[in-house]
CSV table of C-alpha atoms and ligand atoms in Angstrom, one decimal:
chain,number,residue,atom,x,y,z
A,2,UNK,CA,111.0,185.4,84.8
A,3,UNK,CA,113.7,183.3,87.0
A,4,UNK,CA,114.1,183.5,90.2
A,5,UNK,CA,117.8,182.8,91.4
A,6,UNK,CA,118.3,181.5,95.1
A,7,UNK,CA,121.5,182.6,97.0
A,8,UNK,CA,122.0,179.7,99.6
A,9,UNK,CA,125.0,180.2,102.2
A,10,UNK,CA,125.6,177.2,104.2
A,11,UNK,CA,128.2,177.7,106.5
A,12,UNK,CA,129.4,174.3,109.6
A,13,UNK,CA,132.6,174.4,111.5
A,14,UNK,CA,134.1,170.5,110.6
A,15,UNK,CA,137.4,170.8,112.1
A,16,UNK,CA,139.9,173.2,111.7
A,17,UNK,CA,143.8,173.4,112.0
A,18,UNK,CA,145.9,174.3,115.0
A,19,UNK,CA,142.8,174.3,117.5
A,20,UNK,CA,140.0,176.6,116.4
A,21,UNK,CA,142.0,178.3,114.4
A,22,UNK,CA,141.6,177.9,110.5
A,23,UNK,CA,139.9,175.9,108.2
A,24,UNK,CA,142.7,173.5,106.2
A,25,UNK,CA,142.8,173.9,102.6
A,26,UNK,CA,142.4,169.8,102.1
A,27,UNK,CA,138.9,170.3,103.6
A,28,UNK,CA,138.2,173.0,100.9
A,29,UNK,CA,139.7,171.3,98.5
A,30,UNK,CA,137.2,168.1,99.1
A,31,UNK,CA,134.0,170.5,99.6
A,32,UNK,CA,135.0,171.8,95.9
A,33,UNK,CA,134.9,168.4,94.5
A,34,UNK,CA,131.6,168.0,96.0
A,35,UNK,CA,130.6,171.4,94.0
A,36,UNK,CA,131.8,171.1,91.3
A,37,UNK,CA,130.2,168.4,91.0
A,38,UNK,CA,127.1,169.5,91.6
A,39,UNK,CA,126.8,172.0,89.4
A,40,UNK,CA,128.1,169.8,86.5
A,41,UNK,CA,124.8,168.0,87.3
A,42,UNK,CA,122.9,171.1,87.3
A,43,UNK,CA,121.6,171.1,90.9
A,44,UNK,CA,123.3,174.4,91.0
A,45,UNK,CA,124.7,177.0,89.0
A,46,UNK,CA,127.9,178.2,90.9
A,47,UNK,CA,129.4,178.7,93.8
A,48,UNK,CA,132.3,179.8,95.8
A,49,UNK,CA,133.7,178.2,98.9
A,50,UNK,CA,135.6,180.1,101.5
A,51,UNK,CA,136.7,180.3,105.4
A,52,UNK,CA,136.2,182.6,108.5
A,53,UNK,CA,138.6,181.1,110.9
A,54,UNK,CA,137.4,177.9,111.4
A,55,UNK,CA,133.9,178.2,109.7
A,56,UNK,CA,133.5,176.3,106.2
A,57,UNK,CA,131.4,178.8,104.2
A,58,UNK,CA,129.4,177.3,100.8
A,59,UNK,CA,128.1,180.3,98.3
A,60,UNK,CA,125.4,178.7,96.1
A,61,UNK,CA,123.4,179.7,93.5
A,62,UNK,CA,120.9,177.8,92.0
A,63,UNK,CA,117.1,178.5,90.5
A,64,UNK,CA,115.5,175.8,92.9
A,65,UNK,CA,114.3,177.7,95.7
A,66,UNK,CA,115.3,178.1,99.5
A,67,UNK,CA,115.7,175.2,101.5
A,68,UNK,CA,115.6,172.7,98.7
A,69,UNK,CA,116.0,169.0,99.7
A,70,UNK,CA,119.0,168.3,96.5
A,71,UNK,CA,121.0,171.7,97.6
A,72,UNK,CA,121.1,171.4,101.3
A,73,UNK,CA,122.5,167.7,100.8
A,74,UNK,CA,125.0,169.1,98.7
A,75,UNK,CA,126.4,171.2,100.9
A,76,UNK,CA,125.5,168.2,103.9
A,77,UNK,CA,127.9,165.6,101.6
A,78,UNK,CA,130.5,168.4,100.8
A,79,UNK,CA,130.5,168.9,105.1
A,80,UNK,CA,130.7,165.5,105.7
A,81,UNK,CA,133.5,164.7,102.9
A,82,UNK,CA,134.9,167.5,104.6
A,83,UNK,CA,134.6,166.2,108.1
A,84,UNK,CA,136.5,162.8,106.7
A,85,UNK,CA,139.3,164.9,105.4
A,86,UNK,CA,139.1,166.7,108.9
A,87,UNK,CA,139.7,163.4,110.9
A,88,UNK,CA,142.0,162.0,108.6
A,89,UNK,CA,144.6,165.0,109.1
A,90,UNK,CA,143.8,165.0,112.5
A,91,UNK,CA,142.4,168.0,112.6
A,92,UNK,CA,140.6,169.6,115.6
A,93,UNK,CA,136.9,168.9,116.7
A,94,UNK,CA,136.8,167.3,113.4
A,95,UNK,CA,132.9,167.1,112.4
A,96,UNK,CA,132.2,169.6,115.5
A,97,UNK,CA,129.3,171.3,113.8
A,98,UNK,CA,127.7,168.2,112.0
A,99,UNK,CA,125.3,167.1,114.8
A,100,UNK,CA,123.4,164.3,113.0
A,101,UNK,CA,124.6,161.3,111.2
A,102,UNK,CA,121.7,161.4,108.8
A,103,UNK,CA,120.0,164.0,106.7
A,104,UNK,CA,116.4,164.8,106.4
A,105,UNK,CA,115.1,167.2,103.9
A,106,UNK,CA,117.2,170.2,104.9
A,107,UNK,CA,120.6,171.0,107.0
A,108,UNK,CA,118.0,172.8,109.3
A,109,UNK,CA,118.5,171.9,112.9
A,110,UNK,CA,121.0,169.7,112.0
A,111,UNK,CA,124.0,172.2,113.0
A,112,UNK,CA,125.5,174.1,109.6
A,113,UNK,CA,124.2,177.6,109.5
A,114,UNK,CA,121.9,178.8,106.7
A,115,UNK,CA,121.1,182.5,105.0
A,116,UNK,CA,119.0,182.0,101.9
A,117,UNK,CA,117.2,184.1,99.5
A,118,UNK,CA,115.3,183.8,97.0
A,119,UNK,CA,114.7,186.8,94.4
A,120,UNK,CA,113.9,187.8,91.0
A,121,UNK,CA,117.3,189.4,89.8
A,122,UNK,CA,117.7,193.2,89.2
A,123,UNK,CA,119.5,194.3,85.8
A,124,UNK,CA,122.2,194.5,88.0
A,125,UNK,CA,122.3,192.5,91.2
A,126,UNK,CA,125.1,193.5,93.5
A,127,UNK,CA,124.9,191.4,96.7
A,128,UNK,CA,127.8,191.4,99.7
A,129,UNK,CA,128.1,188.6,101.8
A,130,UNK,CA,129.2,188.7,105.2
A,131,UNK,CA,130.7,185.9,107.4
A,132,UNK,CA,132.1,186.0,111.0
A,133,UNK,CA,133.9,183.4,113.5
A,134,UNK,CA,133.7,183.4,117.6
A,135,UNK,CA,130.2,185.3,117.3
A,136,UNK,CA,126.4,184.3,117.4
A,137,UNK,CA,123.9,185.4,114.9
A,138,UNK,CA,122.3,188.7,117.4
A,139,UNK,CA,125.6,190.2,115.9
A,140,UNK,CA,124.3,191.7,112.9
A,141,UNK,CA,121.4,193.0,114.8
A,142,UNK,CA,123.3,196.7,115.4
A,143,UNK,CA,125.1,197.1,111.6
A,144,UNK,CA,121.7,195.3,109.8
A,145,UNK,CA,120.0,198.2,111.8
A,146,UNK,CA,122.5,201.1,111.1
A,147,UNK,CA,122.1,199.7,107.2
A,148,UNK,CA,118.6,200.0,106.8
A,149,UNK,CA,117.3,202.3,109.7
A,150,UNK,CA,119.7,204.6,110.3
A,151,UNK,CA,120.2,208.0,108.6
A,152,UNK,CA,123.2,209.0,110.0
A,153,UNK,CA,124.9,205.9,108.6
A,154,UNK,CA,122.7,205.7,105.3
A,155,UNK,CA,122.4,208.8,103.6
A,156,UNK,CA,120.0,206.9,101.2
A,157,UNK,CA,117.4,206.7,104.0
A,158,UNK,CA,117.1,210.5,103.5
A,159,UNK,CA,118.2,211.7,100.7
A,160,UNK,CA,116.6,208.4,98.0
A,161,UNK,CA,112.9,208.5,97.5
A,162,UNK,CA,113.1,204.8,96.8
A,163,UNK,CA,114.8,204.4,100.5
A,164,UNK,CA,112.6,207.2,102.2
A,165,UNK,CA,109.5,204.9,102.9
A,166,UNK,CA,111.9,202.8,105.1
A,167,UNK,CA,112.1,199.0,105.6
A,168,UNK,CA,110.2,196.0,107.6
A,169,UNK,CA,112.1,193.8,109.7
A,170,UNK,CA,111.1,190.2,110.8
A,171,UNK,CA,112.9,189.7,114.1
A,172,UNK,CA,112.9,186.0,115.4
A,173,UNK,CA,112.7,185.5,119.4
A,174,UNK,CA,115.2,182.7,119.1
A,175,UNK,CA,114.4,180.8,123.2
A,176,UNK,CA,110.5,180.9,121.9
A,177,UNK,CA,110.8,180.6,117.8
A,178,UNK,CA,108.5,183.4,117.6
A,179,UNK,CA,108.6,186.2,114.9
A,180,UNK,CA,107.2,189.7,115.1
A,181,UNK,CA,107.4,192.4,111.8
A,182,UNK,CA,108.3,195.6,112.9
A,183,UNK,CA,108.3,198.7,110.5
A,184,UNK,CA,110.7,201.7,110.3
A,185,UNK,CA,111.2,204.2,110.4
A,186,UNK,CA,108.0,204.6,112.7
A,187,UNK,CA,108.6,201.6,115.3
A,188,UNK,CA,112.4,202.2,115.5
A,189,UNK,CA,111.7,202.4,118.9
A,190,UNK,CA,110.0,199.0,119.5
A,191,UNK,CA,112.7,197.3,117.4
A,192,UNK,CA,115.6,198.7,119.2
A,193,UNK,CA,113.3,197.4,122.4
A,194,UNK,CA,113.8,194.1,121.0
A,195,UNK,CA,117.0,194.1,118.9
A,196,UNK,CA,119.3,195.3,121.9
A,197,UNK,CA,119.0,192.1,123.7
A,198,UNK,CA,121.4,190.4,121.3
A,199,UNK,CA,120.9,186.5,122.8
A,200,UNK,CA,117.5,186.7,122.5
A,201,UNK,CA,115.8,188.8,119.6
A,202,UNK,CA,117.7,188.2,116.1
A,203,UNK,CA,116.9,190.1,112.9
A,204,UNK,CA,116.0,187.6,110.4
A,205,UNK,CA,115.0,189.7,107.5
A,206,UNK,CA,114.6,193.1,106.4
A,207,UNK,CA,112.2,193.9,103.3
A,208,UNK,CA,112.0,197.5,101.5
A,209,UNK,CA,108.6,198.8,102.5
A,210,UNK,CA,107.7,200.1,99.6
A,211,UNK,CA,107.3,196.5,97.1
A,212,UNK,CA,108.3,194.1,99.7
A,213,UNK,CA,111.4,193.2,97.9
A,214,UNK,CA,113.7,191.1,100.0
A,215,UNK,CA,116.9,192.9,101.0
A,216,UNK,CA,118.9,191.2,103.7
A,217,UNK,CA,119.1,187.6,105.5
A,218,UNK,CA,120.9,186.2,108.8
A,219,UNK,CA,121.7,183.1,109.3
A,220,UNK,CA,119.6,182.6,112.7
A,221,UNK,CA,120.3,179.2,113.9
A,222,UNK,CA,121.6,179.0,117.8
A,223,UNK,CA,123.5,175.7,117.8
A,224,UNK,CA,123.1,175.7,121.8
A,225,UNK,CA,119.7,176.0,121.3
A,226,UNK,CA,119.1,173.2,119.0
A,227,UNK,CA,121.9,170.8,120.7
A,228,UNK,CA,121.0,171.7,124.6
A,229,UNK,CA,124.4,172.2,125.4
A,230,UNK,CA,127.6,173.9,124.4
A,231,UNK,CA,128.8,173.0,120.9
A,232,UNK,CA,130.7,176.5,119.7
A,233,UNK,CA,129.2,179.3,118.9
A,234,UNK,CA,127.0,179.6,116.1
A,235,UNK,CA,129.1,181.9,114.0
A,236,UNK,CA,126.9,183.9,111.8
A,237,UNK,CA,126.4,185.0,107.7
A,238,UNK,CA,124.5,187.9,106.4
A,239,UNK,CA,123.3,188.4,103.4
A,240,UNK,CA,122.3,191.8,101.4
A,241,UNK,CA,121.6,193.1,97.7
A,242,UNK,CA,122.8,196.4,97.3
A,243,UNK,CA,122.1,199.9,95.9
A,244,UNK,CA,119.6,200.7,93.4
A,245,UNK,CA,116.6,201.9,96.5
A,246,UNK,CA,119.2,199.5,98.5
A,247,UNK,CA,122.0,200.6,100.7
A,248,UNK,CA,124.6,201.3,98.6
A,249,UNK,CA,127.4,199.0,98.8
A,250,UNK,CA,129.5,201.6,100.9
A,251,UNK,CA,126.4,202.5,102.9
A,252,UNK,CA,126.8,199.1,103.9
A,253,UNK,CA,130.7,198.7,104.4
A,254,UNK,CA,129.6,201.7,106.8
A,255,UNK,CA,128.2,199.7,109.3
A,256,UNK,CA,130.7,197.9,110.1
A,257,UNK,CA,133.3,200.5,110.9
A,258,UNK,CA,132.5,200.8,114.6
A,259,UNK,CA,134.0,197.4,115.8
A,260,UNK,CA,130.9,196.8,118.2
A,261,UNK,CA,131.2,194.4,121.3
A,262,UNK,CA,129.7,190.8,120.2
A,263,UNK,CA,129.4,187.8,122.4
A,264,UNK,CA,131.1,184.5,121.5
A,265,UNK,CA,134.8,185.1,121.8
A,266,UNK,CA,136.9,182.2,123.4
A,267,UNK,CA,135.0,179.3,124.9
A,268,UNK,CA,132.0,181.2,123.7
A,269,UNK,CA,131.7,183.0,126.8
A,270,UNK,CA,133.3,186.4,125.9
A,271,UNK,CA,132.2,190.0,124.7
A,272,UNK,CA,134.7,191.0,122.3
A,273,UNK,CA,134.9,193.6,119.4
A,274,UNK,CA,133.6,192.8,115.5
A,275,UNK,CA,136.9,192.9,113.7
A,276,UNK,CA,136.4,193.2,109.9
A,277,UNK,CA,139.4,191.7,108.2
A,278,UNK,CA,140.6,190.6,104.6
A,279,UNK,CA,140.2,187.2,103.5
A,280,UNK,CA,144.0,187.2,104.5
A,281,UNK,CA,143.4,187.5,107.8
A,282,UNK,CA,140.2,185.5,108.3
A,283,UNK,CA,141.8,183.2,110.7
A,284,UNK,CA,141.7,183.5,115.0
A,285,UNK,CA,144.5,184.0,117.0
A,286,UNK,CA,144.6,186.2,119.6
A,287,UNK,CA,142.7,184.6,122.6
A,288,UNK,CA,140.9,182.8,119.7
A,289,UNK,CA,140.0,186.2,118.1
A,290,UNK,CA,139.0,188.4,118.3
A,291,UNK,CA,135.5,187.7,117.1
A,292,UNK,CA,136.4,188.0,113.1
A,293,UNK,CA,134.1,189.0,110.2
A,294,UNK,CA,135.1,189.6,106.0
A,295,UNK,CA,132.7,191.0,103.4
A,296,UNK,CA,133.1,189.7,99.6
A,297,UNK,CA,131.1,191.2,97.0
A,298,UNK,CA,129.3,189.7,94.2
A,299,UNK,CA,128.0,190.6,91.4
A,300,UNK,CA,124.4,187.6,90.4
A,301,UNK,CA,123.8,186.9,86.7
A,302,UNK,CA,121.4,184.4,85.6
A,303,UNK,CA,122.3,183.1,88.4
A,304,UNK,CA,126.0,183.1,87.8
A,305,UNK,CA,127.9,184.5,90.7
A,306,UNK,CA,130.3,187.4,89.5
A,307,UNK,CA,133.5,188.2,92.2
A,308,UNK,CA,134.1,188.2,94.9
A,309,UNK,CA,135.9,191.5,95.6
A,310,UNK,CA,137.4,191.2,99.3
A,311,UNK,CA,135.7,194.1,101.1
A,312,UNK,CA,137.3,194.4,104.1
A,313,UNK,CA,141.0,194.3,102.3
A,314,UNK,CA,141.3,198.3,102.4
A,315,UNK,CA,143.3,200.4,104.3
A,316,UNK,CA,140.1,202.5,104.6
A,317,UNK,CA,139.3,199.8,107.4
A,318,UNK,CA,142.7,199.9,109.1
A,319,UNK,CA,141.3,202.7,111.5
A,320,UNK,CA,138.1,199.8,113.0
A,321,UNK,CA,140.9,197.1,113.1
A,322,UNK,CA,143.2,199.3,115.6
A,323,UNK,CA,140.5,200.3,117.3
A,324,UNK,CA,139.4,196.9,117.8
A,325,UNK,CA,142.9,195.8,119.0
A,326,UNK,CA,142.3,198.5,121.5
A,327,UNK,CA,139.6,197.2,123.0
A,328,UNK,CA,140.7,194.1,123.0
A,329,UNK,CA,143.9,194.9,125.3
A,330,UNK,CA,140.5,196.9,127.2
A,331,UNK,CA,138.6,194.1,127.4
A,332,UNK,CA,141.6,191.1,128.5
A,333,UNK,CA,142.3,193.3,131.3
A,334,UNK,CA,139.0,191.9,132.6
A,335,UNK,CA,140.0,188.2,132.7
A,336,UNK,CA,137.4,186.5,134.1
A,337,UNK,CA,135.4,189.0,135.4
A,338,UNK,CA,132.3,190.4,133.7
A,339,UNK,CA,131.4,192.0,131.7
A,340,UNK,CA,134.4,190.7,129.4
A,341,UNK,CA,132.6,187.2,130.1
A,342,UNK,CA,129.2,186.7,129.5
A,343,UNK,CA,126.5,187.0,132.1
A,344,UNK,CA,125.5,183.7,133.8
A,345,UNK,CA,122.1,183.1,131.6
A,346,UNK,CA,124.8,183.2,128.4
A,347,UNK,CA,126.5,181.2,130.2
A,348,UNK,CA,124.2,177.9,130.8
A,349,UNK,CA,125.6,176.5,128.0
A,350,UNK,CA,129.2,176.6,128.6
A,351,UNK,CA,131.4,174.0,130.7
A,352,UNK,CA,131.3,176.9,133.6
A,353,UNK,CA,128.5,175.0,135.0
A,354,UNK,CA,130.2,172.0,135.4
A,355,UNK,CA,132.5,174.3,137.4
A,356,UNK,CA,129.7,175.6,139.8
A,357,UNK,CA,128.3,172.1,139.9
A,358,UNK,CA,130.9,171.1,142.0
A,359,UNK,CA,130.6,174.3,144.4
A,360,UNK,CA,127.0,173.7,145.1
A,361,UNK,CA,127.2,171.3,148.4
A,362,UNK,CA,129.8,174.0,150.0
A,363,UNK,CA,127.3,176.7,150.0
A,364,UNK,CA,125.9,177.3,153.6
A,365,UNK,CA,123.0,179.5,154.7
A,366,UNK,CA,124.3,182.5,156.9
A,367,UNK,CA,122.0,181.3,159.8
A,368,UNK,CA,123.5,178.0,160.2
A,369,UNK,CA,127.0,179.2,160.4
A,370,UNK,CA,125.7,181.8,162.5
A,371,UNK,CA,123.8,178.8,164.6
A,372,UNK,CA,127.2,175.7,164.1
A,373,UNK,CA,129.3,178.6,165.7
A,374,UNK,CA,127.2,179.9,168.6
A,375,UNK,CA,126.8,175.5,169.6
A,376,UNK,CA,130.6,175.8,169.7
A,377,UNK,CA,130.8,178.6,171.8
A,378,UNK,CA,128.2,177.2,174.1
A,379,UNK,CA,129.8,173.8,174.7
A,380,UNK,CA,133.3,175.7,175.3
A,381,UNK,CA,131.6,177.9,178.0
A,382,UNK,CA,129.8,174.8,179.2
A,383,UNK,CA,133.7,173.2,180.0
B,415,LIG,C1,134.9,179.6,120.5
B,415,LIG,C2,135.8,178.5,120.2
B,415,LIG,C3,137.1,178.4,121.0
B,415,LIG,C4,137.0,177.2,121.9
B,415,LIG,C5,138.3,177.1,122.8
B,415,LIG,C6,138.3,175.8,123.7
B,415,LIG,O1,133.8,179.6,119.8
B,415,LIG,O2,135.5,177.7,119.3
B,415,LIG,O3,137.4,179.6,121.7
B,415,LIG,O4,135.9,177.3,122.7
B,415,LIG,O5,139.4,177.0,121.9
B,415,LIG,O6,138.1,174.7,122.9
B,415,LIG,P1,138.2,173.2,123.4
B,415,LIG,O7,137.3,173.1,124.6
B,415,LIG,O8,137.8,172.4,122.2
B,415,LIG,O9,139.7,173.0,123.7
B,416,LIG,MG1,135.7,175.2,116.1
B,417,LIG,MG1,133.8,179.2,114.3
């Protein structure tokens, strides 16, 4: 039997109007790059798209995760890309492309990866999602509702196929540890962990039952891997659908509660997930707010069937106002928290630059206390 691999390689290369939108030149060069790589058979299709300024590749291929030929396809069609980028002019122009040379695999190199690898169904729905001005801990709360929650999954009760639950691999991104929790019976241990967005990112989620893969996040924390601020690392989920799966709309579900993410201008900012149409995948307001669209496929022999633009629906219209209400909540804050991120977030943002500069004014309360009571001594000594 085949296995088809669904590789989503997403970098940031530059983008029009600040970090606004990807410019359709750059697409247009990252097709070429396609194209012809799947006239040489180093994969079967793809689809290339945008989330504001994210570049996002859709592969499918029958080589496997992380193969060497497929990651430097999508590595040449960033960096013929990037070239486009800083031929228009375009801003921070190869931003995500933190290496002149590739190795192996775009791993650690800055572009964001979700890949899977699977044995296709008779039918293999799969939705991908893609969001800008976020981090990867995003999906932690809908990947959750999806698979572990019954008041958002009616499969979770009512399908005997979904009853016996789902594992979850949750990656501890500062120590590149992994720890398998299993639900329903440790949902409490993995909302221990999965709450603390920064820090604990669900990876993968596997149907107990036969192990069979179901979901995939993009994990990579470009801070983490650069040491310093470089954007956020705007995130891509992954998930096959119904059939003992979610059901497409059990997964649309999750995301109708526009839930405060990190990663909104400068990175430094708690804003709400807004789900949008293709349309409207770009940032504007405050460079947001944090943005995500859904496009659903249909894999066949590894032939990728779509997409159908999830989030275009007026069905959604009610989680897009209500995000735009909590923005005008949320700006009201300006600089204070909890609008920006707490200082730990914040390490790898210019703000300590900022503080930097601060640090030689600071004086201990005893020594003021001790400077003034010298001065009053030498006045009462005249
Ligand atoms: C957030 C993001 C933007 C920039 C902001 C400042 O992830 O990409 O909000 O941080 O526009 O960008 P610079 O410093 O490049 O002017
Ligand atoms: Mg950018
Ligand atoms: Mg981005």
């Amino acid at each position: 039997m085949m296995r088809t691999t669904l590789s989503v390689i997403k970098a940031d290369i530059g983008s029009l109007a600040g970090h606004h939108t990807v410019h359709p030149d750059t697409m247009a060069v990252a097709n070429k790059v396609l194209a012809e790589a799947k006239r040489t058979g180093i994969i079967v299709d793809y689809y290339i798209t945008h989330v504001g300024d994210d570049l996002e590749l859709i592969m499918t291929h029958t080589r496997g995760a992380l193969d060497t030929k497929v990651h430097e396809t999508a590595w040449n069609a960033f960096k013929e890309a990037a070239r486009i980028a800083r031929d228009l002019g375009l801003y921070a122009a190869g931003q995500d492309l933190l290496s002149d040379s590739f190795s192996g695999n775009v791993k650690g190199l800055g572009p964001g990866v979700a890949e899977m690898e699977f044995e296709e169904r008779q039918s293999e729905p799969v939705a991908i999602f893609m969001a800008d001005k976020t981090e990867p801990g995003a999906f932690n709360l809908p990947v959750y509702k999806m698979f572990a929650d019954p008041f958002n999954t009616a499969g979770l009760v009512i399908d005997p196929a979904l009853h016996g639950g789902f594992k979850f691999d949750v990656l501890d991104v500062y120590e590149g540890e992994g720890v398998t929790l299993n639900t329903p019976d440790e949902l409490y241990d993995l909302l221990a962990l999965i709450g603390t967005v920064g820090r604990y990112v669900i990876r993968r989620v596997w149907r107990r039952q036969d192990d069979l893969l179901a979901s995939t996040v993009s994990i990579e924390r470009l801070n983490l891997i650069a040491g310093k601020y470089v954007g956020k690392d705007d995130p891509v989920l992954v998930v096959r659908l119904q059939h003992g799966l979610p059901a497409l709309g059990e997964v649309l579900e999750a995301f109708s509660f526009p839930h405060l993410v990190a990663g909104w201008m400068r990175g430094s900012h708690y804003g709400p997930l807004m789900p949008v149409s293709q349309r409207d995948a770009r940032a504007t307001r405050f460079d947001g707010p944090p943005r995500l669209i859904g496009l659903g496929f249909n894999i066949k022999n590894a032939r990728l069937v779509g997409p159908s633009d999830l989030f275009d629906d007026p069905a959604f219209d009610g989680a897009r106002k209500q995000a735009v209400e909590i923005t005008d909540y949320m700006r009201r804050h300006g600089p204070f928290m909890p609008h920006r991120l707490e200082p730990a977030e914040m390490e790898y943002t210019t703000l300590s630059l900022v503080l930097e500069k601060l640090k030689d004014r600071f004086k201990r309360e005893e020594d003021v206390a001790k400077a003034k009571q010298s001065i009053y001594s030498k006045e009462s000594n005249e």
